PDB file of C-alpha atoms in Angstrom:
ATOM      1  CA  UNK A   1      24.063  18.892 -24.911  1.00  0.00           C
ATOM      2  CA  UNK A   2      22.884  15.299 -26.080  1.00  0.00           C
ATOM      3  CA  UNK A   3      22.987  12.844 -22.512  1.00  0.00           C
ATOM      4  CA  UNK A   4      25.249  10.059 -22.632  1.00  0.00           C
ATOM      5  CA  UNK A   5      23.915   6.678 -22.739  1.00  0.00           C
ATOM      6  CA  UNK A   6      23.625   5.182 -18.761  1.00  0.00           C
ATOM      7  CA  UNK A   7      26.437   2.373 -18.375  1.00  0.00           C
ATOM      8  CA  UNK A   8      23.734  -0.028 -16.608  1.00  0.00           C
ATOM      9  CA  UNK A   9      20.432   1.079 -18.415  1.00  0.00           C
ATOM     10  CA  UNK A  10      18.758  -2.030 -17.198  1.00  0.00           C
ATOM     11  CA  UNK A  11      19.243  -0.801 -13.566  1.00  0.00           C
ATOM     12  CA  UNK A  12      18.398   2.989 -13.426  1.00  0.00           C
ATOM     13  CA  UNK A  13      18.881   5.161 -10.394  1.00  0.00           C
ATOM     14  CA  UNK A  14      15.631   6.064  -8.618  1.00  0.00           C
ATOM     15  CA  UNK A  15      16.596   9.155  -7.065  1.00  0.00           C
ATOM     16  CA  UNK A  16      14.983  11.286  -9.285  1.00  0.00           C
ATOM     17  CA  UNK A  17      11.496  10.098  -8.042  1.00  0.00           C
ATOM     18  CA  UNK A  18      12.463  11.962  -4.480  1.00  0.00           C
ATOM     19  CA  UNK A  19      11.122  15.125  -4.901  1.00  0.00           C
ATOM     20  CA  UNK A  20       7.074  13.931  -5.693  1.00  0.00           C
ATOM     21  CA  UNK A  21       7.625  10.092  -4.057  1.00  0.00           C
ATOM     22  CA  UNK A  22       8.542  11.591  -0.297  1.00  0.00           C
ATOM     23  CA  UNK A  23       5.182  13.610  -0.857  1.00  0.00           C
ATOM     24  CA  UNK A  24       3.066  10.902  -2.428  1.00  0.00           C
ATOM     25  CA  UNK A  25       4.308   8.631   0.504  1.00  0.00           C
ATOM     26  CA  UNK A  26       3.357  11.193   3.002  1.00  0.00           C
ATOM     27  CA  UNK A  27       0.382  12.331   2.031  1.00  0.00           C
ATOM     28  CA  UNK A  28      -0.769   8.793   1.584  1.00  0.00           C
ATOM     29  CA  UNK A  29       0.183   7.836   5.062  1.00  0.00           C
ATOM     30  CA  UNK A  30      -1.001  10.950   6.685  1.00  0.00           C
ATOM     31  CA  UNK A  31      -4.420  10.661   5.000  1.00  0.00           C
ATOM     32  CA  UNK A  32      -4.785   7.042   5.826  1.00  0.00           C
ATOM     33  CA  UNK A  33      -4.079   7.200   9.350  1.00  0.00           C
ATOM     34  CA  UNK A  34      -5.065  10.930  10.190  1.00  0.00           C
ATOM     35  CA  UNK A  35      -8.454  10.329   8.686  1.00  0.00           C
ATOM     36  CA  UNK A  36      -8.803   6.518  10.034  1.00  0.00           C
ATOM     37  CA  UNK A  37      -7.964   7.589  13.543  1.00  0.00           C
ATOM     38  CA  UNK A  38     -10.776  10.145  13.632  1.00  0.00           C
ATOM     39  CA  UNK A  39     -13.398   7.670  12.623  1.00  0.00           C
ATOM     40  CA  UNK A  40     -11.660   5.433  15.329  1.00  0.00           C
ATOM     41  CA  UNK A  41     -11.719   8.037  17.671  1.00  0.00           C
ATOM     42  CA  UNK A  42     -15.516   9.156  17.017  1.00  0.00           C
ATOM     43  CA  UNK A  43     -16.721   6.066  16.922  1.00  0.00           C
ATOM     44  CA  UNK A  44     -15.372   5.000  20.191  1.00  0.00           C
ATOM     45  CA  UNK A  45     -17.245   7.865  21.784  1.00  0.00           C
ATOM     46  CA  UNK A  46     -20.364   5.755  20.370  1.00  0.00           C
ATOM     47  CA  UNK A  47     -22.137   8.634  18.505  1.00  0.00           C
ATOM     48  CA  UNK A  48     -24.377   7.952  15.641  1.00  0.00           C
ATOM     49  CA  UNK A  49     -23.202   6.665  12.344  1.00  0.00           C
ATOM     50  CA  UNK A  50     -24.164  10.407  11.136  1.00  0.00           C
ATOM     51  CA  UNK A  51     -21.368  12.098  13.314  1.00  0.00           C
ATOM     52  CA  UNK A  52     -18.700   9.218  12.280  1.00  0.00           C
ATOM     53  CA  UNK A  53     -19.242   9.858   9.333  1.00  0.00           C
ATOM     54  CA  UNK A  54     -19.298  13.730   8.671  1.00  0.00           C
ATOM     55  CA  UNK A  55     -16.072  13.740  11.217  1.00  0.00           C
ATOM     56  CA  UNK A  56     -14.621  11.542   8.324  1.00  0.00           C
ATOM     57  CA  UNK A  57     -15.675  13.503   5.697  1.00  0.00           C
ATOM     58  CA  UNK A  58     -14.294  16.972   7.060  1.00  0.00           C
ATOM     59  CA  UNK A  59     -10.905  15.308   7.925  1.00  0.00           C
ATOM     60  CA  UNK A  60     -10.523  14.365   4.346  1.00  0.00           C
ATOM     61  CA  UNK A  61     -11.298  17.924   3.031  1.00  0.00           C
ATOM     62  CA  UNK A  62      -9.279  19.396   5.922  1.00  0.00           C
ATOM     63  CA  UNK A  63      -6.362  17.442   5.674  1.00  0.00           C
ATOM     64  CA  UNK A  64      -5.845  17.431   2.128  1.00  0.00           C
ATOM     65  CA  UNK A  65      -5.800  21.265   1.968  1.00  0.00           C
ATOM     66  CA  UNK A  66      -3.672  21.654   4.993  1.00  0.00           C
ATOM     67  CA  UNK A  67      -1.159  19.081   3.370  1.00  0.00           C
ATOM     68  CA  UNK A  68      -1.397  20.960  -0.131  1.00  0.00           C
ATOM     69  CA  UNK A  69      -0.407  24.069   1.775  1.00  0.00           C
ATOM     70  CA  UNK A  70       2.172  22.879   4.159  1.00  0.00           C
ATOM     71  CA  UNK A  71       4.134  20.864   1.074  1.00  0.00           C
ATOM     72  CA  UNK A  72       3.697  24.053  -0.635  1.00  0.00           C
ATOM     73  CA  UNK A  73       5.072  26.705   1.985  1.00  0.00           C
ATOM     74  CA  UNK A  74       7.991  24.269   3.053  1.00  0.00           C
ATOM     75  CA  UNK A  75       8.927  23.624  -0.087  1.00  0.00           C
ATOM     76  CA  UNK A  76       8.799  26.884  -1.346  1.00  0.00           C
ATOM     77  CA  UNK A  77      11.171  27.907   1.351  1.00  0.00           C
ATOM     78  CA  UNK A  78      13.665  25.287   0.379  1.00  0.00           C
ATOM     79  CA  UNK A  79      13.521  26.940  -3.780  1.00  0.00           C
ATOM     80  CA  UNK A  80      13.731  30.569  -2.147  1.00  0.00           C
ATOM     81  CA  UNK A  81      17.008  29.203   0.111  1.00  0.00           C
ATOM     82  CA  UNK A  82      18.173  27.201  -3.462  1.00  0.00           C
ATOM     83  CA  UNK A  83      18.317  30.340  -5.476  1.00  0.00           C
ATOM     84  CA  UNK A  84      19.513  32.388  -2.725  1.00  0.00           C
ATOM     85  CA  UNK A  85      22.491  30.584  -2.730  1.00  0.00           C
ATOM     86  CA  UNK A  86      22.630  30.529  -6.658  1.00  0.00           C
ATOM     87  CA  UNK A  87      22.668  34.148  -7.021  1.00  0.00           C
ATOM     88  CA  UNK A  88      25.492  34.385  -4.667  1.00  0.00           C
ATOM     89  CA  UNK A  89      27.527  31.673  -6.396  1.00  0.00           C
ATOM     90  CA  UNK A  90      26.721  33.361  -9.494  1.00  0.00           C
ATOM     91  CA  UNK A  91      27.967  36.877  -8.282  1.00  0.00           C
ATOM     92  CA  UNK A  92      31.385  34.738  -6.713  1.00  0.00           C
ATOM     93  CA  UNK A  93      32.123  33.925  -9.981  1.00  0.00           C
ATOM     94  CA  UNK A  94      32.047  36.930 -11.704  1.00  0.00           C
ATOM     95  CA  UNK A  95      33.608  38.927  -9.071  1.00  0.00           C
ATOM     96  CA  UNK A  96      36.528  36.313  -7.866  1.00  0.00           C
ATOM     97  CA  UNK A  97      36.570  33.421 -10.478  1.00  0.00           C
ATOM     98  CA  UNK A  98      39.735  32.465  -9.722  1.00  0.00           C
ATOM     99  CA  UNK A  99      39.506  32.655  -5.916  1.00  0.00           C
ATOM    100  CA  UNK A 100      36.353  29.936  -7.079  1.00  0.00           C
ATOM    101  CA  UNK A 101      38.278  27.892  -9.543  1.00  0.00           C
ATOM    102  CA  UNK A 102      40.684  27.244  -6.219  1.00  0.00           C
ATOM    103  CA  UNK A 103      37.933  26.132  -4.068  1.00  0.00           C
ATOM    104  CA  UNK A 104      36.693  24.059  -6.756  1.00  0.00           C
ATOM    105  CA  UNK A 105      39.744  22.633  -7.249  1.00  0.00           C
ATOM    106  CA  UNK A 106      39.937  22.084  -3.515  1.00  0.00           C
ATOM    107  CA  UNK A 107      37.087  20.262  -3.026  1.00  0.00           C
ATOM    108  CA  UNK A 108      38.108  17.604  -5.516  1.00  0.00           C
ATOM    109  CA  UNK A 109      41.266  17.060  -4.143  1.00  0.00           C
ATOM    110  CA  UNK A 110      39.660  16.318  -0.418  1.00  0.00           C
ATOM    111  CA  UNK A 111      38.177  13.985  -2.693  1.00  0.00           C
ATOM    112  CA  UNK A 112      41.037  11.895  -3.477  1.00  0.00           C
ATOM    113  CA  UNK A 113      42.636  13.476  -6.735  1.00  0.00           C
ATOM    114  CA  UNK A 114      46.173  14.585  -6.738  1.00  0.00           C
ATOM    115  CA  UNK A 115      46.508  18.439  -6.542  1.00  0.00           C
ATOM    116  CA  UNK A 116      47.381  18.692 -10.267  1.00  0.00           C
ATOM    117  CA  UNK A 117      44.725  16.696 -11.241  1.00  0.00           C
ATOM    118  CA  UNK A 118      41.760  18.338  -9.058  1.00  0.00           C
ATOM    119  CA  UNK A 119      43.037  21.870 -10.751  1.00  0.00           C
ATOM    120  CA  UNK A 120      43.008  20.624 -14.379  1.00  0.00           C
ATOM    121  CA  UNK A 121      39.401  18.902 -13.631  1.00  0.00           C
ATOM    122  CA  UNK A 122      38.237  21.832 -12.226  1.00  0.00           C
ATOM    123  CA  UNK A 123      39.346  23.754 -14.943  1.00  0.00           C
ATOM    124  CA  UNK A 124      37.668  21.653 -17.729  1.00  0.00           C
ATOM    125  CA  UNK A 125      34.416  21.572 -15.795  1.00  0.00           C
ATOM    126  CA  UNK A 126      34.794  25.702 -15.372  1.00  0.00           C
ATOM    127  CA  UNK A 127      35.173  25.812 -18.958  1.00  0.00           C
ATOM    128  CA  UNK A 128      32.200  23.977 -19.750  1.00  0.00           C
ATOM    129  CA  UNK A 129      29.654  25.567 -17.058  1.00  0.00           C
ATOM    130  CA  UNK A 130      31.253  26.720 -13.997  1.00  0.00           C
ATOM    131  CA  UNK A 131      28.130  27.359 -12.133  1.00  0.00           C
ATOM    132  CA  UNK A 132      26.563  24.141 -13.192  1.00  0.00           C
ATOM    133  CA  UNK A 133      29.849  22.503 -11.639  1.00  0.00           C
ATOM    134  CA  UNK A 134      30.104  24.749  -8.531  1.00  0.00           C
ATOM    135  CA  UNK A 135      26.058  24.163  -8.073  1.00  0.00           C
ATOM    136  CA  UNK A 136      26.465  20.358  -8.132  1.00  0.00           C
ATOM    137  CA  UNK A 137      30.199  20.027  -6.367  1.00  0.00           C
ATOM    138  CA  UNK A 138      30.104  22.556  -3.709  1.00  0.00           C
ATOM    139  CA  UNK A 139      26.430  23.183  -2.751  1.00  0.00           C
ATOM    140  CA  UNK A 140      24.816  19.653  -3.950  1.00  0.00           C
ATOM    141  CA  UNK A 141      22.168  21.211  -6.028  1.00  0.00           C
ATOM    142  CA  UNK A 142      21.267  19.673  -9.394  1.00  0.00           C
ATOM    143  CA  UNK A 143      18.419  19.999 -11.073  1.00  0.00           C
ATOM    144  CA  UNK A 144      17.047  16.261 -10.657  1.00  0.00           C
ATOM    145  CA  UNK A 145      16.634  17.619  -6.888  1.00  0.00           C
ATOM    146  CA  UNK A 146      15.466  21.021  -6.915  1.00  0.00           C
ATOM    147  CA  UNK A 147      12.150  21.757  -5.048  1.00  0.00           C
ATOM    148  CA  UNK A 148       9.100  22.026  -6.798  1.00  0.00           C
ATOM    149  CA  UNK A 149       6.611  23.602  -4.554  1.00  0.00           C
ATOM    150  CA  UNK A 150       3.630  23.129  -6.795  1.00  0.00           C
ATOM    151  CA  UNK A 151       4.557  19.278  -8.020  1.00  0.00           C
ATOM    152  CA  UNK A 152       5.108  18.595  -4.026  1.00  0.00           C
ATOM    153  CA  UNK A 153       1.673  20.106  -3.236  1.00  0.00           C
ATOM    154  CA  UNK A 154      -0.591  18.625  -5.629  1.00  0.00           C
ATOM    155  CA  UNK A 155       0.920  14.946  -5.083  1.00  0.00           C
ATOM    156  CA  UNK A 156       0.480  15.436  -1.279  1.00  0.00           C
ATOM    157  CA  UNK A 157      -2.857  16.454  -1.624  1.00  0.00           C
ATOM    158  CA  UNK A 158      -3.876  14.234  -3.907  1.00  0.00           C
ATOM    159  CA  UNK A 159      -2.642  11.000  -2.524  1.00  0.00           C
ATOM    160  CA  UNK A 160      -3.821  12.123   1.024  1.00  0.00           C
ATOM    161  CA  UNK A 161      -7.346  12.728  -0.405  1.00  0.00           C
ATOM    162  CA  UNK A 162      -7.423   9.189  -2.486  1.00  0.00           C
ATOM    163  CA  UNK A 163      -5.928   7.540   0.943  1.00  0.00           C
ATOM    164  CA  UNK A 164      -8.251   8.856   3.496  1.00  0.00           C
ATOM    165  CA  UNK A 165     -10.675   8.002   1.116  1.00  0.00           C
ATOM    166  CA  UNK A 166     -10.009   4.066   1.711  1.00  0.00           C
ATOM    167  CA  UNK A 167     -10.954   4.897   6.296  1.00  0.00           C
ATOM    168  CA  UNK A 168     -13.976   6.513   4.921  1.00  0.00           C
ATOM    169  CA  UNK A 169     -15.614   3.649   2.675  1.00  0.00           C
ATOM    170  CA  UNK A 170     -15.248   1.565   5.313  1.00  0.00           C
ATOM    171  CA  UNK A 171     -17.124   3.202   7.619  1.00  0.00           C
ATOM    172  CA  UNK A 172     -19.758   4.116   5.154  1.00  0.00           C
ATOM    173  CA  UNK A 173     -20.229   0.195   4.517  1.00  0.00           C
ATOM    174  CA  UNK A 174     -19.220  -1.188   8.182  1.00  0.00           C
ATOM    175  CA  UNK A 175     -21.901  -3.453   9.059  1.00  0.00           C
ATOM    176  CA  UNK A 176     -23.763  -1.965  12.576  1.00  0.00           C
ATOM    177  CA  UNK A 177     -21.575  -2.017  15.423  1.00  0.00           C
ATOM    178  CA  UNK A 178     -18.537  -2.825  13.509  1.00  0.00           C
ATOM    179  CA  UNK A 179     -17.239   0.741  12.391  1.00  0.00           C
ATOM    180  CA  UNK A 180     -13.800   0.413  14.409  1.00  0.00           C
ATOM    181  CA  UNK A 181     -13.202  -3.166  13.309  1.00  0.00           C
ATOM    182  CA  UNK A 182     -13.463  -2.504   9.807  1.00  0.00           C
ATOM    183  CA  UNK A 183     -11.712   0.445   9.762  1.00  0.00           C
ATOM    184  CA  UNK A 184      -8.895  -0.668  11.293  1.00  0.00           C
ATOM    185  CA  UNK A 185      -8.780  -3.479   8.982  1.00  0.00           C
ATOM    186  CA  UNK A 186      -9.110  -1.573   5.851  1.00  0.00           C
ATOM    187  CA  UNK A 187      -6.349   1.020   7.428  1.00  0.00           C
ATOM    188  CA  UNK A 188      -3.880  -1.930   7.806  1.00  0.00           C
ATOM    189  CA  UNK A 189      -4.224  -3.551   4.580  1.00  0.00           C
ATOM    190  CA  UNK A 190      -4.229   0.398   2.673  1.00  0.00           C
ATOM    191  CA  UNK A 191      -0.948   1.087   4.961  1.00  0.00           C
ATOM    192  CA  UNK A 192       0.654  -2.309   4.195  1.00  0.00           C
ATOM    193  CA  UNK A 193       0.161  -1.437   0.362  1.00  0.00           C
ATOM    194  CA  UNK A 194       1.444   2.242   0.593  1.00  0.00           C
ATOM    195  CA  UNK A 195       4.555   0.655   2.274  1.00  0.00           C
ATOM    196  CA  UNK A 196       5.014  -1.939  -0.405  1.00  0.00           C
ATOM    197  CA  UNK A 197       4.112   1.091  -3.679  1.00  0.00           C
ATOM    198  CA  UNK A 198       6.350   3.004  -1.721  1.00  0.00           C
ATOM    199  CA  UNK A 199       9.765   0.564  -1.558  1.00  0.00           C
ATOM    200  CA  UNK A 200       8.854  -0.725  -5.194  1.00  0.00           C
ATOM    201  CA  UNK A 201       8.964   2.911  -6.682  1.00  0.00           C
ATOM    202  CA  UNK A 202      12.139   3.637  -4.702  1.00  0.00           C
ATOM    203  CA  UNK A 203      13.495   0.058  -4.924  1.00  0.00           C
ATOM    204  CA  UNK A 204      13.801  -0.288  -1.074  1.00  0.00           C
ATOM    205  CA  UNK A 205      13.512  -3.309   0.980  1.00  0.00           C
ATOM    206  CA  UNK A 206      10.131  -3.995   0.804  1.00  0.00           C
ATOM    207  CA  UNK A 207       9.422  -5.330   4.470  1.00  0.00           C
ATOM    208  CA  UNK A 208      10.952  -2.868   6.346  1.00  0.00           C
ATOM    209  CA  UNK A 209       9.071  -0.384   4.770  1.00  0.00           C
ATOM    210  CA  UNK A 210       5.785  -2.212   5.043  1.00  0.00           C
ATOM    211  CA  UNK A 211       6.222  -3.112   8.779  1.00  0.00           C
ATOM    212  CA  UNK A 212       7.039   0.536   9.564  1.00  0.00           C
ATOM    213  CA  UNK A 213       3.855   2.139   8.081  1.00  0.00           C
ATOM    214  CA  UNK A 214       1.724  -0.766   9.516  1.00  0.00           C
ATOM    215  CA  UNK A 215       2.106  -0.130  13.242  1.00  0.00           C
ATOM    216  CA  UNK A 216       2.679   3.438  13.085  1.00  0.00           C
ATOM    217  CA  UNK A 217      -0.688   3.185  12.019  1.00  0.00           C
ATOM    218  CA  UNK A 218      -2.025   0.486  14.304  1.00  0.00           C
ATOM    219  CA  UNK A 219      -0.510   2.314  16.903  1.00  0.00           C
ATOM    220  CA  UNK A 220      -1.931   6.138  16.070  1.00  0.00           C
ATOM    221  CA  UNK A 221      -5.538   4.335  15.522  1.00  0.00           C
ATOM    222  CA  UNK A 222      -5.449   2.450  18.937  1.00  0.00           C
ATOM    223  CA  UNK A 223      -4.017   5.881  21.290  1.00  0.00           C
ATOM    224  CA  UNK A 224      -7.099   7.526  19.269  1.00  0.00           C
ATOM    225  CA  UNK A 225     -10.000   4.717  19.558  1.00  0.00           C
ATOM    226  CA  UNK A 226      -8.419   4.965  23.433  1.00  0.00           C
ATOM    227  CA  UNK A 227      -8.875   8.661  24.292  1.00  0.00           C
ATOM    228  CA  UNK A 228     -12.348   8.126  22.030  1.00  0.00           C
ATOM    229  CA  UNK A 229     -13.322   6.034  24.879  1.00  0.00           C
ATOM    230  CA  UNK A 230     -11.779   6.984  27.800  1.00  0.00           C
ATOM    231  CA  UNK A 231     -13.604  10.411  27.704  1.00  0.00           C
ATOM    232  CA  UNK A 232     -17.121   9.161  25.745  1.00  0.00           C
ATOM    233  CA  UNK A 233     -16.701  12.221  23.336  1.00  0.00           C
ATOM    234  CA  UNK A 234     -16.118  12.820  19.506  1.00  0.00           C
ATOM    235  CA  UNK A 235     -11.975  13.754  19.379  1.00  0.00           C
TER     236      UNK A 235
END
């Protein structure tokens, strides 16, 4: 089927960026923060610039895979629960269409539509693709947000990896004595970036978002520096 023309094609929805945005977003944060704190965190303990910077190094590598893997699992749990549910709508159908074309027809009326109406639309959508319709109006599944365990893996991974990376520079090219200060700067100014990328792509307000990423982060770097230095040993 051809799709019809959007009545406002000058302002698009941006829903259908949810799926890989939420896991570009978090994997960006996470890497930026996860990977900054333990350069904080080591560095505070005052070990060589050696140790701060294999520490960084390993929570790069680390973290990436473990968010690669996480996205992927939770994700693919989500697609196995998706077309659990399909199959049994699918079987409904066959077995009790009518019984369906009711409870279709139900849920448009607690919608607002007049009994008639919500059977005839349910009828014309049945007609056309019941599953598609009872997919969309009584589960909420379309395909815009079905789970993709593979696209949600490689964009967490990959954004954590390119975000840690920003911590990890600046430690490699901290002047002497000045690891934690210019981490922490480079960590604010990557996180208030992230949380501007992240309300442009999604057209949210953009400085709520910033404001929310920046002291989470300010606030996971300084509870890490202070442990770091409380005990004098690499965390």
């Amino acid at each position: 089927m051809t799709p019809k023309p959007s009545a406002h094609p000058d302002d698009p929805h941006y829903i259908n960026r949810m799926g890989w945005l939420r896991a570009s977003v978090l994997g960006a944060n996470d890497g930026i923060i996860s990977v900054g704190a333990l350069i904080t965190g080591v560095a505070a303990a005052a070990p060589g610039r050696e140790a701060v910077l294999i520490a960084g190094l390993a929570g790069l590598v680390a973290g990436a895979l473990s968010m690669a893997m996480g996205e992927y699992v939770s994700v693919s749990s989500q697609s196995d629960t998706e077309r659990a549910d399909i199959a049994r709508e699918s079987a409904a159908l066959k077995e009790m269409p009518e019984d369906e074309l009711h409870e279709l027809a139900a849920i448009y009326e607690s919608r607002g539509m007049t009994p008639g109406t919500a059977l005839q639309a349910a009828r014309e959508v049945t007609e056309q693709d019941a599953l598609a319709a009872h997919l969309r109006d009584e589960l909420g599944l379309s395909e815009v947000l079905a789970a993709n365990p593979l696209q949600a893996a490689l964009a967490s991974a990959a954004t954590f990896s390119l975000a840690a990376a920003v911590p990890l520079l600046a430690a490699v090219f901290a002047p002497g004595g000045a690891v934690i200060t210019t981490v922490l700067a480079a960590v604010v100014l990557a996180l208030a970036l992230l949380g501007a990328l992240g309300a442009w792509a999604g057209r949210a307000p953009l400085g709520r978002a910033v404001l929310r990423v920046v002291l989470g982060g300010i606030f996971a770097l300084a509870v890490t520096a202070g442990i770091g230095k409380l005990f004098g040993v690499a965390v």
